[in-house]
Each structure stands twice: as C-alpha cells, then as structure tokens.
C-alpha cells in the first residue's frame, strides 16, 4: 500500500522540512514487524541527492588535496614553495564564500555554489600562484636580486595571470546567457572566486614572496623541482623533440584529438531519473516497489495546472467538463492488466484547488522513470494532444508541468541558447587575446587549439559516461546511455576558460 504526503511551499522548502517525515518513517520502520516502510518523492529524493553529493564531494576533496600538494612538491622540490599556492587558493575560496553568503541574501543561490567556488578556486588559485612563484625562483637562480626577481615575475607571469583570469571570467560569463537560476548561481560563484584568485596573485602573493625571500625554498629536497631553468628538465627535452619535427608532431596531435572527439557525434542529451540512484538509496527502493506493485509515475507524476482565466473559479461547468474529458482521455491510455504498455496510470485521488478556487491541479502518473524516453513522449503527448483536445472549448488555460516537463523545457532552453553562448565566449576570448598579443594569428590559433581540446574532452565524456568505457570495470559505475543536458555547455565555459 502507499500514502501520499503533501508538503507546503516550494521544493526547497519541502527539502528543508522533510526531516520530521523522514524521522516518522524511520520510527515506523523500526517498529514494523515483517514489512518494509519506504519514502520517495521529490523532497526526499532531493534530500538524498544533497547527502550523496556532499559525502562524495567531501571524500573526493579528502583524496585530492594530498595529491595536489604532492604535485606542487614535485614541481618545486620544497615544502614552503609547494604550500604557498595551496594556501592562497584556500584564501580565495574562503573569502569568496563570505562574499557569496552576502550575495545570497539578495539573490538566492543554488546549493551547489559552494562546490563550484571550491573547485574553481583551487583550479585557478593554485595555477596562478604557481606561475608567479615559478618565475620568481627562476629569476633568483638567474642571479637577479630579490626585488628585481619579484618585479620581473609580477611583470611577466603576473601579467599572464591577469589576462588568463580575464579569459576565464569572460568564458564563465557565457553561462548568464542560459538565463537559468542554477547556471547563474554557478557562474556568480566561479566569477567571484576567480576574480579573488587574480587579485590575491597580484597583491598578497608578491607580499608573501617579499617576506619569505629565499626562505620560499625552505625544507627543500635535493634532486626534486629541477629543470626550472631555461630549456631544462623533462619539459625542455619534450620541447626539443617537438621542435625537431613540428609539422609531423602537430599533424599527428590534431588527428588524435579529432579522433577522440568523434564520439561526440553520438551525444545523447537527456536527464537521469531516480532509477540511476545507488541501489541502497531509499528513494530508489521506493521507486522499485511502486513500479512492481502500482506505477512508477506516482513518485514524479505529470501535473496539469488549470487556470480559470476569465472565469472567477475553476468550478464553472465548462471547465469541469474539460477536466472530466481530460481524465477520460487519460484513462483510455492508462495501464491495465490487459494493456500493460500504456503510458499513463489511473488518475489517483481528487484534484487539488487553491484557496481562491481559480487554479486546479491534476496529477497524472506516467508509467516510466522521469528520464526515460517513454516519460518524455508521454508528457509531450499530454501537451500536444490530450490537454488541447480536452480544453479546446474551455475558457480556462491548462498547462503541463512536473519533473519530466521541467527537464524537457530545460533541455530545449539549453539547446536553443548553446550557439549564443559559444559565439559570446569565442568572440570575447578573441578580443582579449587580440588586445594582449596584438596579433590576429595567435588568438585564432589559440581558439582552434582550445576547441580541439574541448572537443576531445567531449568525446571522452561520451565514451566513458554514455557508452560506459572504464566505468563498470574500473570506476564501479553503470552507464545510463545519457549525458545530462546541462553538462556540455557547462563544460565548454569551464574548459575553454581554463585552457
């Protein structure tokens, strides 16, 4: 059996207020004898998503921080020099979170903004500090005084940091074109933390280097961090090999990148439903129980919103006649033992009305997971056929919403706005590189190479996460055959800016 529990407010409010319901279910489950009590639905599923993401993100950060420090230590060969970029990156992240907390009082930010600030802060903060510290140490080894070495480092690597950071900011600003609250939140978080990383690299970092002086090489390990002179080390060796046969190596590299990018042509954009949750997630167990005994659509139904329009309320005879006609049409295509493949489930319960009586909600279960093609087809069938047919003679306006409907609209918005984002990012990147290098060839070359690298990244994303290469055997995941509709555009803004 099942029971429906309605929570007041928007989804965010429901997620915040779901804990007492979860506690009640847990108590009932503990007191039950021989049967299982599960909870599903949007609020509990989103609560579980937040918990899973927080746990996984914390684990990833715990594992990656030592790796970041190890890479910096191998690059510099000194504990102090390796610690400076990491410390400044965290300074940017902490300051950014303080600023964003103030921003959230004025403009509500998506819950993922903190993760975005952390990732972008580490990526750029470490990178920018690495440039300046490396140049300073190189100039000191070349015999310059501390002040002169710092002046040269700030005037060369520091200048590169400013222009690199500006390119990142311009690329990320392309996400504003999507006109979506989540993208706007992520863009704001990234822009604030990257801007701080630039400022810190040009102000606090030189001050720290000036105070440390040659102590930046304290706790040095011999034979590590070598090859920082002109043309030295493994990178100098690789560069020499490339310069010996630039045309051949360049052509081979381009061919390889294009080959890796080819799988992008089979990209299947969509959205994953609760079925992709971990098997031990309670929401997925509830989903399976509903699917086996009732209909999966009870968890995330399509919702028809009826607005009375010119009539004072939805109880007018013509509106209720249209509602009854819609229910009849849905029941003709509802699953029965004789017709198990029909798209809808029987309309459960009575319609909901608002206090003013001018709006009515009709929940229509869909017999498919929210991200399945069958669910998408069922929602489109409601929008294109059943609802217009039922309300063609009514003065009311009827619209279809719900999780699947929202995801359909979200994907269409992303697909429509993607060319505008690409044009904006590429155009602004060309302009800033043109200003920096005063050359037309260099910006064009940079844009082409970045597009090749982004294309290769897209191809690998499709191979790994859509087709399942390496996932099941090495990473332990199961491919769903779908790439989330927001991911390519998000990746483009991030990868193009950083590269």
GROMACS .gro file of C-alpha atoms in nm:
model
  499
    1UNK     CA    1   0.000   0.000   0.000
    2UNK     CA    2   0.106   0.363  -0.030
    3UNK     CA    3   0.012   0.702   0.112
    4UNK     CA    4   0.064   1.047  -0.039
    5UNK     CA    5   0.208   1.322   0.186
    6UNK     CA    6   0.191   1.684   0.066
    7UNK     CA    7   0.441   1.939   0.197
    8UNK     CA    8   0.370   2.311   0.175
    9UNK     CA    9   0.588   2.558  -0.011
   10UNK     CA   10   0.830   2.521  -0.300
   11UNK     CA   11   1.065   2.227  -0.348
   12UNK     CA   12   1.343   2.396  -0.149
   13UNK     CA   13   1.102   2.444   0.142
   14UNK     CA   14   0.991   2.083   0.120
   15UNK     CA   15   1.353   1.963   0.127
   16UNK     CA   16   1.421   2.177   0.435
   17UNK     CA   17   1.106   2.050   0.611
   18UNK     CA   18   1.122   1.681   0.516
   19UNK     CA   19   1.323   1.569   0.823
   20UNK     CA   20   1.021   1.514   1.056
   21UNK     CA   21   0.858   1.298   0.788
   22UNK     CA   22   1.180   1.101   0.741
   23UNK     CA   23   1.206   1.053   1.118
   24UNK     CA   24   0.846   0.933   1.138
   25UNK     CA   25   0.905   0.682   0.858
   26UNK     CA   26   1.225   0.560   1.027
   27UNK     CA   27   1.041   0.511   1.359
   28UNK     CA   28   0.759   0.326   1.188
   29UNK     CA   29   1.009   0.110   1.002
   30UNK     CA   30   1.189   0.025   1.327
   31UNK     CA   31   0.861  -0.071   1.494
   32UNK     CA   32   0.730  -0.271   1.197
   33UNK     CA   33   0.712  -0.648   1.207
   34UNK     CA   34   0.791  -0.827   0.885
   35UNK     CA   35   0.725  -0.546   0.639
   36UNK     CA   36   0.921  -0.253   0.497
   37UNK     CA   37   0.829   0.117   0.501
   38UNK     CA   38   0.994   0.338   0.239
   39UNK     CA   39   0.968   0.702   0.136
   40UNK     CA   40   1.016   0.856  -0.207
   41UNK     CA   41   0.912   1.165  -0.399
   42UNK     CA   42   1.075   1.491  -0.498
   43UNK     CA   43   1.153   1.624  -0.150
   44UNK     CA   44   1.308   1.305  -0.012
   45UNK     CA   45   1.492   1.234  -0.338
   46UNK     CA   46   1.645   1.582  -0.343
   47UNK     CA   47   1.740   1.541   0.021
   48UNK     CA   48   1.918   1.218  -0.066
   49UNK     CA   49   2.089   1.382  -0.366
   50UNK     CA   50   2.227   1.656  -0.139
   51UNK     CA   51   2.355   1.399   0.112
   52UNK     CA   52   2.513   1.180  -0.159
   53UNK     CA   53   2.681   1.477  -0.331
   54UNK     CA   54   2.810   1.620  -0.001
   55UNK     CA   55   2.950   1.283   0.104
   56UNK     CA   56   3.112   1.210  -0.233
   57UNK     CA   57   3.247   1.564  -0.269
   58UNK     CA   58   3.400   1.553   0.077
   59UNK     CA   59   3.561   1.219   0.001
   60UNK     CA   60   3.696   1.348  -0.331
   61UNK     CA   61   3.839   1.658  -0.164
   62UNK     CA   62   3.998   1.449   0.111
   63UNK     CA   63   4.168   1.231  -0.151
   64UNK     CA   64   4.266   1.512  -0.390
   65UNK     CA   65   4.423   1.761  -0.150
   66UNK     CA   66   4.725   1.539  -0.075
   67UNK     CA   67   4.761   1.473  -0.448
   68UNK     CA   68   4.758   1.848  -0.520
   69UNK     CA   69   5.025   1.908  -0.259
   70UNK     CA   70   5.234   1.619  -0.393
   71UNK     CA   71   5.223   1.762  -0.747
   72UNK     CA   72   5.329   2.105  -0.620
   73UNK     CA   73   5.602   1.947  -0.408
   74UNK     CA   74   5.736   1.754  -0.707
   75UNK     CA   75   5.727   2.073  -0.915
   76UNK     CA   76   5.907   2.292  -0.660
   77UNK     CA   77   6.102   2.039  -0.457
   78UNK     CA   78   6.040   2.244  -0.143
   79UNK     CA   79   5.765   2.224   0.119
   80UNK     CA   80   5.729   2.601   0.167
   81UNK     CA   81   5.711   2.676  -0.207
   82UNK     CA   82   5.454   2.399  -0.252
   83UNK     CA   83   5.243   2.528   0.037
   84UNK     CA   84   5.214   2.888  -0.083
   85UNK     CA   85   4.988   2.827  -0.390
   86UNK     CA   86   4.766   2.589  -0.192
   87UNK     CA   87   4.728   2.835   0.096
   88UNK     CA   88   4.647   3.126  -0.136
   89UNK     CA   89   4.392   2.916  -0.324
   90UNK     CA   90   4.212   2.841   0.003
   91UNK     CA   91   4.229   3.208   0.095
   92UNK     CA   92   4.045   3.287  -0.228
   93UNK     CA   93   3.786   3.015  -0.162
   94UNK     CA   94   3.718   3.122   0.198
   95UNK     CA   95   3.688   3.490   0.104
   96UNK     CA   96   3.465   3.405  -0.193
   97UNK     CA   97   3.229   3.205   0.026
   98UNK     CA   98   3.197   3.501   0.259
   99UNK     CA   99   3.112   3.733  -0.030
  100UNK     CA  100   2.871   3.481  -0.181
  101UNK     CA  101   2.695   3.440   0.154
  102UNK     CA  102   2.619   3.813   0.139
  103UNK     CA  103   2.510   3.785  -0.225
  104UNK     CA  104   2.273   3.501  -0.133
  105UNK     CA  105   2.083   3.742   0.092
  106UNK     CA  106   1.992   3.943  -0.217
  107UNK     CA  107   1.991   3.676  -0.488
  108UNK     CA  108   1.914   3.317  -0.378
  109UNK     CA  109   2.197   3.089  -0.490
  110UNK     CA  110   2.173   2.723  -0.582
  111UNK     CA  111   2.306   2.484  -0.319
  112UNK     CA  112   2.595   2.379  -0.549
  113UNK     CA  113   2.761   2.723  -0.547
  114UNK     CA  114   3.000   2.632  -0.264
  115UNK     CA  115   3.133   2.330  -0.452
  116UNK     CA  116   3.176   2.545  -0.762
  117UNK     CA  117   3.367   2.809  -0.567
  118UNK     CA  118   3.592   2.545  -0.413
  119UNK     CA  119   3.673   2.370  -0.740
  120UNK     CA  120   3.735   2.688  -0.939
  121UNK     CA  121   3.923   2.848  -0.652
  122UNK     CA  122   4.163   2.556  -0.627
  123UNK     CA  123   4.199   2.528  -1.005
  124UNK     CA  124   4.283   2.893  -1.064
  125UNK     CA  125   4.431   2.993  -0.729
  126UNK     CA  126   4.693   2.718  -0.738
  127UNK     CA  127   4.761   2.773  -1.107
  128UNK     CA  128   4.811   3.148  -1.087
  129UNK     CA  129   5.031   3.133  -0.778
  130UNK     CA  130   5.231   2.855  -0.943
  131UNK     CA  131   5.310   3.081  -1.240
  132UNK     CA  132   5.437   3.367  -1.028
  133UNK     CA  133   5.634   3.158  -0.777
  134UNK     CA  134   5.799   2.958  -1.055
  135UNK     CA  135   5.907   3.273  -1.237
  136UNK     CA  136   6.038   3.432  -0.917
  137UNK     CA  137   6.251   3.127  -0.833
  138UNK     CA  138   6.381   3.113  -1.189
  139UNK     CA  139   6.484   3.479  -1.182
  140UNK     CA  140   6.661   3.433  -0.849
  141UNK     CA  141   6.856   3.140  -0.991
  142UNK     CA  142   6.948   3.358  -1.288
  143UNK     CA  143   7.122   3.594  -1.046
  144UNK     CA  144   6.868   3.874  -1.005
  145UNK     CA  145   6.816   4.039  -0.668
  146UNK     CA  146   6.506   3.955  -0.467
  147UNK     CA  147   6.338   4.284  -0.554
  148UNK     CA  148   6.426   4.263  -0.922
  149UNK     CA  149   6.320   3.897  -0.944
  150UNK     CA  150   5.984   3.980  -0.788
  151UNK     CA  151   5.942   4.279  -1.020
  152UNK     CA  152   6.014   4.064  -1.327
  153UNK     CA  153   5.784   3.784  -1.205
  154UNK     CA  154   5.497   4.027  -1.149
  155UNK     CA  155   5.554   4.199  -1.483
  156UNK     CA  156   5.564   3.875  -1.684
  157UNK     CA  157   5.386   3.587  -1.513
  158UNK     CA  158   5.169   3.833  -1.322
  159UNK     CA  159   5.054   3.993  -1.645
  160UNK     CA  160   4.981   3.649  -1.789
  161UNK     CA  161   4.777   3.567  -1.478
  162UNK     CA  162   4.564   3.880  -1.525
  163UNK     CA  163   4.485   3.804  -1.888
  164UNK     CA  164   4.434   3.434  -1.818
  165UNK     CA  165   4.195   3.521  -1.536
  166UNK     CA  166   4.008   3.768  -1.754
  167UNK     CA  167   3.965   3.496  -2.016
  168UNK     CA  168   3.822   3.263  -1.750
  169UNK     CA  169   3.583   3.534  -1.631
  170UNK     CA  170   3.462   3.607  -1.984
  171UNK     CA  171   3.416   3.238  -2.063
  172UNK     CA  172   3.220   3.174  -1.745
  173UNK     CA  173   3.004   3.482  -1.804
  174UNK     CA  174   2.865   3.296  -2.104
  175UNK     CA  175   2.660   3.092  -1.857
  176UNK     CA  176   2.450   3.400  -1.785
  177UNK     CA  177   2.314   3.372  -2.140
  178UNK     CA  178   2.137   3.049  -2.042
  179UNK     CA  179   1.905   3.255  -1.818
  180UNK     CA  180   1.873   2.976  -1.563
  181UNK     CA  181   1.896   3.017  -1.187
  182UNK     CA  182   2.135   2.723  -1.140
  183UNK     CA  183   2.371   2.838  -1.417
  184UNK     CA  184   2.359   3.194  -1.282
  185UNK     CA  185   2.447   3.074  -0.931
  186UNK     CA  186   2.740   2.866  -1.056
  187UNK     CA  187   2.863   3.150  -1.278
  188UNK     CA  188   2.849   3.400  -0.989
  189UNK     CA  189   3.040   3.162  -0.762
  190UNK     CA  190   3.308   3.099  -1.023
  191UNK     CA  191   3.344   3.466  -1.118
  192UNK     CA  192   3.381   3.580  -0.756
  193UNK     CA  193   3.643   3.319  -0.666
  194UNK     CA  194   3.843   3.360  -0.990
  195UNK     CA  195   3.844   3.739  -0.952
  196UNK     CA  196   3.974   3.694  -0.597
  197UNK     CA  197   4.240   3.450  -0.719
  198UNK     CA  198   4.361   3.716  -0.965
  199UNK     CA  199   4.365   3.990  -0.700
  200UNK     CA  200   4.544   3.769  -0.446
  201UNK     CA  201   4.804   3.663  -0.704
  202UNK     CA  202   4.880   4.029  -0.780
  203UNK     CA  203   4.876   4.163  -0.423
  204UNK     CA  204   4.901   3.912  -0.138
  205UNK     CA  205   5.128   3.669  -0.323
  206UNK     CA  206   5.402   3.926  -0.404
  207UNK     CA  207   5.385   4.044  -0.042
  208UNK     CA  208   5.434   3.689   0.086
  209UNK     CA  209   5.720   3.627  -0.156
  210UNK     CA  210   5.883   3.954  -0.046
  211UNK     CA  211   5.860   3.848   0.319
  212UNK     CA  212   5.983   3.495   0.256
  213UNK     CA  213   6.259   3.584   0.012
  214UNK     CA  214   6.483   3.282  -0.036
  215UNK     CA  215   6.306   3.109   0.253
  216UNK     CA  216   6.047   3.009  -0.006
  217UNK     CA  217   6.290   2.725  -0.081
  218UNK     CA  218   6.298   2.608   0.281
  219UNK     CA  219   6.257   2.236   0.351
  220UNK     CA  220   6.393   2.160   0.008
  221UNK     CA  221   6.453   1.803  -0.108
  222UNK     CA  222   6.757   1.755  -0.334
  223UNK     CA  223   6.701   1.639  -0.691
  224UNK     CA  224   6.335   1.750  -0.687
  225UNK     CA  225   6.196   2.054  -0.865
  226UNK     CA  226   6.487   2.068  -1.106
  227UNK     CA  227   6.470   2.172  -1.466
  228UNK     CA  228   6.326   2.513  -1.391
  229UNK     CA  229   6.594   2.692  -1.587
  230UNK     CA  230   6.565   2.791  -1.948
  231UNK     CA  231   6.525   2.480  -2.163
  232UNK     CA  232   6.598   2.243  -1.877
  233UNK     CA  233   6.434   1.929  -1.744
  234UNK     CA  234   6.189   1.691  -1.897
  235UNK     CA  235   5.980   1.973  -2.045
  236UNK     CA  236   6.281   2.109  -2.228
  237UNK     CA  237   6.351   1.761  -2.362
  238UNK     CA  238   5.993   1.724  -2.488
  239UNK     CA  239   6.001   2.069  -2.645
  240UNK     CA  240   6.325   1.988  -2.825
  241UNK     CA  241   6.171   1.672  -2.973
  242UNK     CA  242   5.863   1.868  -3.088
  243UNK     CA  243   6.069   2.147  -3.243
  244UNK     CA  244   6.277   1.892  -3.432
  245UNK     CA  245   5.969   1.780  -3.631
  246UNK     CA  246   5.692   2.035  -3.565
  247UNK     CA  247   5.481   1.965  -3.874
  248UNK     CA  248   5.466   1.589  -3.821
  249UNK     CA  249   5.401   1.602  -3.447
  250UNK     CA  250   5.147   1.883  -3.491
  251UNK     CA  251   4.958   1.690  -3.759
  252UNK     CA  252   4.958   1.369  -3.556
  253UNK     CA  253   4.834   1.552  -3.247
  254UNK     CA  254   4.549   1.718  -3.438
  255UNK     CA  255   4.446   1.384  -3.591
  256UNK     CA  256   4.446   1.218  -3.247
  257UNK     CA  257   4.238   1.498  -3.094
  258UNK     CA  258   3.987   1.482  -3.380
  259UNK     CA  259   3.965   1.104  -3.347
  260UNK     CA  260   3.899   1.130  -2.974
  261UNK     CA  261   3.633   1.395  -3.041
  262UNK     CA  262   3.442   1.177  -3.293
  263UNK     CA  263   3.222   1.002  -3.028
  264UNK     CA  264   3.070   1.344  -2.953
  265UNK     CA  265   2.871   1.300  -3.275
  266UNK     CA  266   2.671   1.028  -3.094
  267UNK     CA  267   2.598   1.250  -2.792
  268UNK     CA  268   2.260   1.167  -2.636
  269UNK     CA  269   2.142   1.456  -2.422
  270UNK     CA  270   1.879   1.386  -2.161
  271UNK     CA  271   1.828   1.365  -1.787
  272UNK     CA  272   1.860   1.077  -1.545
  273UNK     CA  273   1.575   0.993  -1.312
  274UNK     CA  274   1.569   0.826  -0.969
  275UNK     CA  275   1.648   0.488  -1.129
  276UNK     CA  276   2.013   0.599  -1.154
  277UNK     CA  277   2.040   0.639  -0.776
  278UNK     CA  278   2.262   0.393  -0.583
  279UNK     CA  279   2.082   0.064  -0.519
  280UNK     CA  280   2.087   0.117  -0.143
  281UNK     CA  281   1.919   0.460  -0.166
  282UNK     CA  282   1.577   0.452  -0.001
  283UNK     CA  283   1.424   0.661  -0.279
  284UNK     CA  284   1.525   0.402  -0.538
  285UNK     CA  285   1.385   0.118  -0.327
  286UNK     CA  286   1.054   0.305  -0.301
  287UNK     CA  287   1.061   0.361  -0.676
  288UNK     CA  288   1.108  -0.010  -0.745
  289UNK     CA  289   0.829  -0.102  -0.502
  290UNK     CA  290   0.589   0.138  -0.674
  291UNK     CA  291   0.690   0.009  -1.016
  292UNK     CA  292   0.635  -0.354  -0.919
  293UNK     CA  293   0.303  -0.303  -0.742
  294UNK     CA  294   0.142   0.017  -0.873
  295UNK     CA  295   0.304   0.258  -1.117
  296UNK     CA  296   0.638   0.433  -1.109
  297UNK     CA  297   0.465   0.757  -1.206
  298UNK     CA  298   0.319   0.805  -0.858
  299UNK     CA  299   0.660   0.934  -0.747
  300UNK     CA  300   0.702   1.201  -1.015
  301UNK     CA  301   0.370   1.249  -1.197
  302UNK     CA  302   0.292   1.496  -1.470
  303UNK     CA  303   0.080   1.778  -1.328
  304UNK     CA  304  -0.182   1.960  -1.533
  305UNK     CA  305  -0.237   2.314  -1.399
  306UNK     CA  306  -0.579   2.457  -1.485
  307UNK     CA  307  -0.610   2.837  -1.463
  308UNK     CA  308  -0.970   2.965  -1.459
  309UNK     CA  309  -0.875   3.261  -1.677
  310UNK     CA  310  -1.174   3.489  -1.738
  311UNK     CA  311  -1.398   3.281  -1.511
  312UNK     CA  312  -1.393   3.356  -1.141
  313UNK     CA  313  -1.313   2.997  -1.045
  314UNK     CA  314  -1.242   2.655  -1.191
  315UNK     CA  315  -1.578   2.518  -1.074
  316UNK     CA  316  -1.753   2.663  -1.381
  317UNK     CA  317  -1.941   2.396  -1.572
  318UNK     CA  318  -1.737   2.422  -1.893
  319UNK     CA  319  -1.406   2.399  -1.704
  320UNK     CA  320  -1.512   2.096  -1.503
  321UNK     CA  321  -1.641   1.935  -1.822
  322UNK     CA  322  -1.296   1.983  -1.975
  323UNK     CA  323  -1.129   1.839  -1.665
  324UNK     CA  324  -1.357   1.536  -1.682
  325UNK     CA  325  -1.277   1.497  -2.052
  326UNK     CA  326  -0.904   1.507  -1.979
  327UNK     CA  327  -0.940   1.240  -1.711
  328UNK     CA  328  -1.141   1.027  -1.956
  329UNK     CA  329  -0.878   1.062  -2.229
  330UNK     CA  330  -0.601   0.971  -1.986
  331UNK     CA  331  -0.792   0.667  -1.862
  332UNK     CA  332  -0.826   0.545  -2.220
  333UNK     CA  333  -0.446   0.527  -2.228
  334UNK     CA  334  -0.393   0.408  -1.871
  335UNK     CA  335  -0.218   0.083  -1.788
  336UNK     CA  336  -0.436  -0.218  -1.710
  337UNK     CA  337  -0.357  -0.590  -1.685
  338UNK     CA  338  -0.485  -0.620  -2.039
  339UNK     CA  339  -0.285  -0.316  -2.163
  340UNK     CA  340   0.042  -0.310  -1.967
  341UNK     CA  341   0.225  -0.087  -2.216
  342UNK     CA  342   0.001   0.219  -2.196
  343UNK     CA  343   0.185   0.540  -2.096
  344UNK     CA  344  -0.027   0.658  -1.802
  345UNK     CA  345  -0.153   0.534  -1.470
  346UNK     CA  346  -0.502   0.596  -1.339
  347UNK     CA  347  -0.551   0.948  -1.202
  348UNK     CA  348  -0.519   0.898  -0.827
  349UNK     CA  349  -0.723   1.090  -0.573
  350UNK     CA  350  -0.917   1.411  -0.613
  351UNK     CA  351  -0.780   1.721  -0.791
  352UNK     CA  352  -0.630   1.994  -0.572
  353UNK     CA  353  -0.763   2.352  -0.567
  354UNK     CA  354  -0.607   2.668  -0.430
  355UNK     CA  355  -0.790   2.872  -0.166
  356UNK     CA  356  -0.913   3.126  -0.421
  357UNK     CA  357  -1.062   2.849  -0.631
  358UNK     CA  358  -0.916   2.982  -0.955
  359UNK     CA  359  -0.648   2.714  -1.001
  360UNK     CA  360  -0.677   2.335  -1.011
  361UNK     CA  361  -0.405   2.070  -1.016
  362UNK     CA  362  -0.448   1.726  -1.172
  363UNK     CA  363  -0.171   1.471  -1.108
  364UNK     CA  364  -0.130   1.215  -1.387
  365UNK     CA  365   0.108   0.924  -1.316
  366UNK     CA  366   0.341   0.827  -1.600
  367UNK     CA  367   0.450   0.466  -1.632
  368UNK     CA  368   0.821   0.538  -1.680
  369UNK     CA  369   1.114   0.683  -1.494
  370UNK     CA  370   1.127   1.060  -1.533
  371UNK     CA  371   1.433   1.050  -1.759
  372UNK     CA  372   1.316   0.766  -1.986
  373UNK     CA  373   1.217   0.839  -2.347
  374UNK     CA  374   0.875   0.688  -2.269
  375UNK     CA  375   0.816   0.950  -1.998
  376UNK     CA  376   0.923   1.231  -2.233
  377UNK     CA  377   0.689   1.102  -2.504
  378UNK     CA  378   0.403   1.076  -2.254
  379UNK     CA  379   0.446   1.438  -2.138
  380UNK     CA  380   0.473   1.563  -2.495
  381UNK     CA  381   0.159   1.365  -2.582
  382UNK     CA  382  -0.024   1.537  -2.296
  383UNK     CA  383   0.095   1.879  -2.408
  384UNK     CA  384   0.042   1.833  -2.780
  385UNK     CA  385  -0.270   1.619  -2.793
  386UNK     CA  386  -0.470   1.529  -2.483
  387UNK     CA  387  -0.476   1.864  -2.300
  388UNK     CA  388  -0.551   2.076  -2.612
  389UNK     CA  389  -0.823   1.829  -2.711
  390UNK     CA  390  -0.986   1.833  -2.368
  391UNK     CA  391  -0.975   2.213  -2.325
  392UNK     CA  392  -1.040   2.328  -2.682
  393UNK     CA  393  -1.389   2.456  -2.593
  394UNK     CA  394  -1.298   2.589  -2.248
  395UNK     CA  395  -1.210   2.941  -2.139
  396UNK     CA  396  -0.952   2.802  -1.896
  397UNK     CA  397  -0.583   2.766  -1.970
  398UNK     CA  398  -0.430   2.425  -1.900
  399UNK     CA  399  -0.053   2.372  -1.883
  400UNK     CA  400   0.155   2.062  -1.811
  401UNK     CA  401   0.435   2.076  -1.554
  402UNK     CA  402   0.616   1.832  -1.327
  403UNK     CA  403   0.970   1.697  -1.313
  404UNK     CA  404   0.978   1.549  -1.662
  405UNK     CA  405   0.810   1.854  -1.815
  406UNK     CA  406   1.060   2.083  -1.643
  407UNK     CA  407   1.352   1.877  -1.773
  408UNK     CA  408   1.212   1.884  -2.127
  409UNK     CA  409   1.186   2.263  -2.115
  410UNK     CA  410   1.532   2.291  -1.957
  411UNK     CA  411   1.691   2.083  -2.233
  412UNK     CA  412   1.517   2.282  -2.506
  413UNK     CA  413   1.639   2.606  -2.347
  414UNK     CA  414   1.996   2.474  -2.329
  415UNK     CA  415   1.995   2.356  -2.691
  416UNK     CA  416   1.849   2.688  -2.810
  417UNK     CA  417   2.098   2.905  -2.621
  418UNK     CA  418   2.413   2.700  -2.678
  419UNK     CA  419   2.508   2.869  -3.011
  420UNK     CA  420   2.474   3.211  -2.846
  421UNK     CA  421   2.698   3.105  -2.556
  422UNK     CA  422   2.960   2.967  -2.795
  423UNK     CA  423   2.954   3.284  -3.005
  424UNK     CA  424   2.984   3.509  -2.700
  425UNK     CA  425   3.269   3.314  -2.538
  426UNK     CA  426   3.467   3.272  -2.860
  427UNK     CA  427   3.417   3.636  -2.957
  428UNK     CA  428   3.522   3.776  -2.619
  429UNK     CA  429   3.818   3.538  -2.598
  430UNK     CA  430   3.934   3.653  -2.942
  431UNK     CA  431   3.912   4.018  -2.839
  432UNK     CA  432   4.103   3.978  -2.513
  433UNK     CA  433   4.377   3.771  -2.679
  434UNK     CA  434   4.395   4.026  -2.960
  435UNK     CA  435   4.449   4.302  -2.704
  436UNK     CA  436   4.709   4.100  -2.514
  437UNK     CA  437   4.919   3.978  -2.809
  438UNK     CA  438   4.838   4.247  -3.070
  439UNK     CA  439   4.818   3.969  -3.326
  440UNK     CA  440   4.536   3.812  -3.524
  441UNK     CA  441   4.710   3.480  -3.583
  442UNK     CA  442   4.776   3.399  -3.216
  443UNK     CA  443   4.411   3.441  -3.099
  444UNK     CA  444   4.285   3.233  -3.393
  445UNK     CA  445   4.543   2.964  -3.320
  446UNK     CA  446   4.456   2.965  -2.950
  447UNK     CA  447   4.083   2.936  -3.017
  448UNK     CA  448   4.129   2.649  -3.265
  449UNK     CA  449   4.355   2.457  -3.026
  450UNK     CA  450   4.116   2.511  -2.736
  451UNK     CA  451   3.822   2.392  -2.946
  452UNK     CA  452   4.021   2.079  -3.033
  453UNK     CA  453   4.091   2.010  -2.665
  454UNK     CA  454   3.729   2.076  -2.565
  455UNK     CA  455   3.609   1.851  -2.847
  456UNK     CA  456   3.840   1.573  -2.728
  457UNK     CA  457   3.707   1.618  -2.374
  458UNK     CA  458   3.350   1.591  -2.507
  459UNK     CA  459   3.442   1.272  -2.691
  460UNK     CA  460   3.587   1.117  -2.377
  461UNK     CA  461   3.280   1.217  -2.175
  462UNK     CA  462   3.060   1.034  -2.425
  463UNK     CA  463   3.286   0.727  -2.432
  464UNK     CA  464   3.312   0.698  -2.055
  465UNK     CA  465   2.980   0.820  -1.917
  466UNK     CA  466   2.742   0.748  -2.206
  467UNK     CA  467   2.892   0.433  -2.353
  468UNK     CA  468   3.041   0.302  -2.029
  469UNK     CA  469   3.407   0.267  -2.120
  470UNK     CA  470   3.609   0.216  -1.798
  471UNK     CA  471   3.303   0.284  -1.582
  472UNK     CA  472   3.192  -0.062  -1.477
  473UNK     CA  473   3.531  -0.232  -1.469
  474UNK     CA  474   3.743   0.040  -1.308
  475UNK     CA  475   3.525   0.312  -1.157
  476UNK     CA  476   3.240   0.087  -1.047
  477UNK     CA  477   2.961   0.293  -1.208
  478UNK     CA  478   2.693   0.189  -1.450
  479UNK     CA  479   2.646   0.389  -1.770
  480UNK     CA  480   2.292   0.510  -1.839
  481UNK     CA  481   2.338   0.596  -2.207
  482UNK     CA  482   2.254   0.960  -2.133
  483UNK     CA  483   2.462   1.274  -2.081
  484UNK     CA  484   2.286   1.531  -1.864
  485UNK     CA  485   2.162   1.812  -2.088
  486UNK     CA  486   2.340   2.086  -1.890
  487UNK     CA  487   2.685   1.923  -1.892
  488UNK     CA  488   2.828   2.007  -2.240
  489UNK     CA  489   2.753   2.379  -2.213
  490UNK     CA  490   2.881   2.391  -1.856
  491UNK     CA  491   3.199   2.206  -1.955
  492UNK     CA  492   3.257   2.437  -2.250
  493UNK     CA  493   3.252   2.750  -2.036
  494UNK     CA  494   3.482   2.598  -1.774
  495UNK     CA  495   3.726   2.414  -2.002
  496UNK     CA  496   3.759   2.693  -2.257
  497UNK     CA  497   3.825   2.949  -1.987
  498UNK     CA  498   4.080   2.737  -1.802
  499UNK     CA  499   4.262   2.616  -2.112
   0.00000   0.00000   0.00000
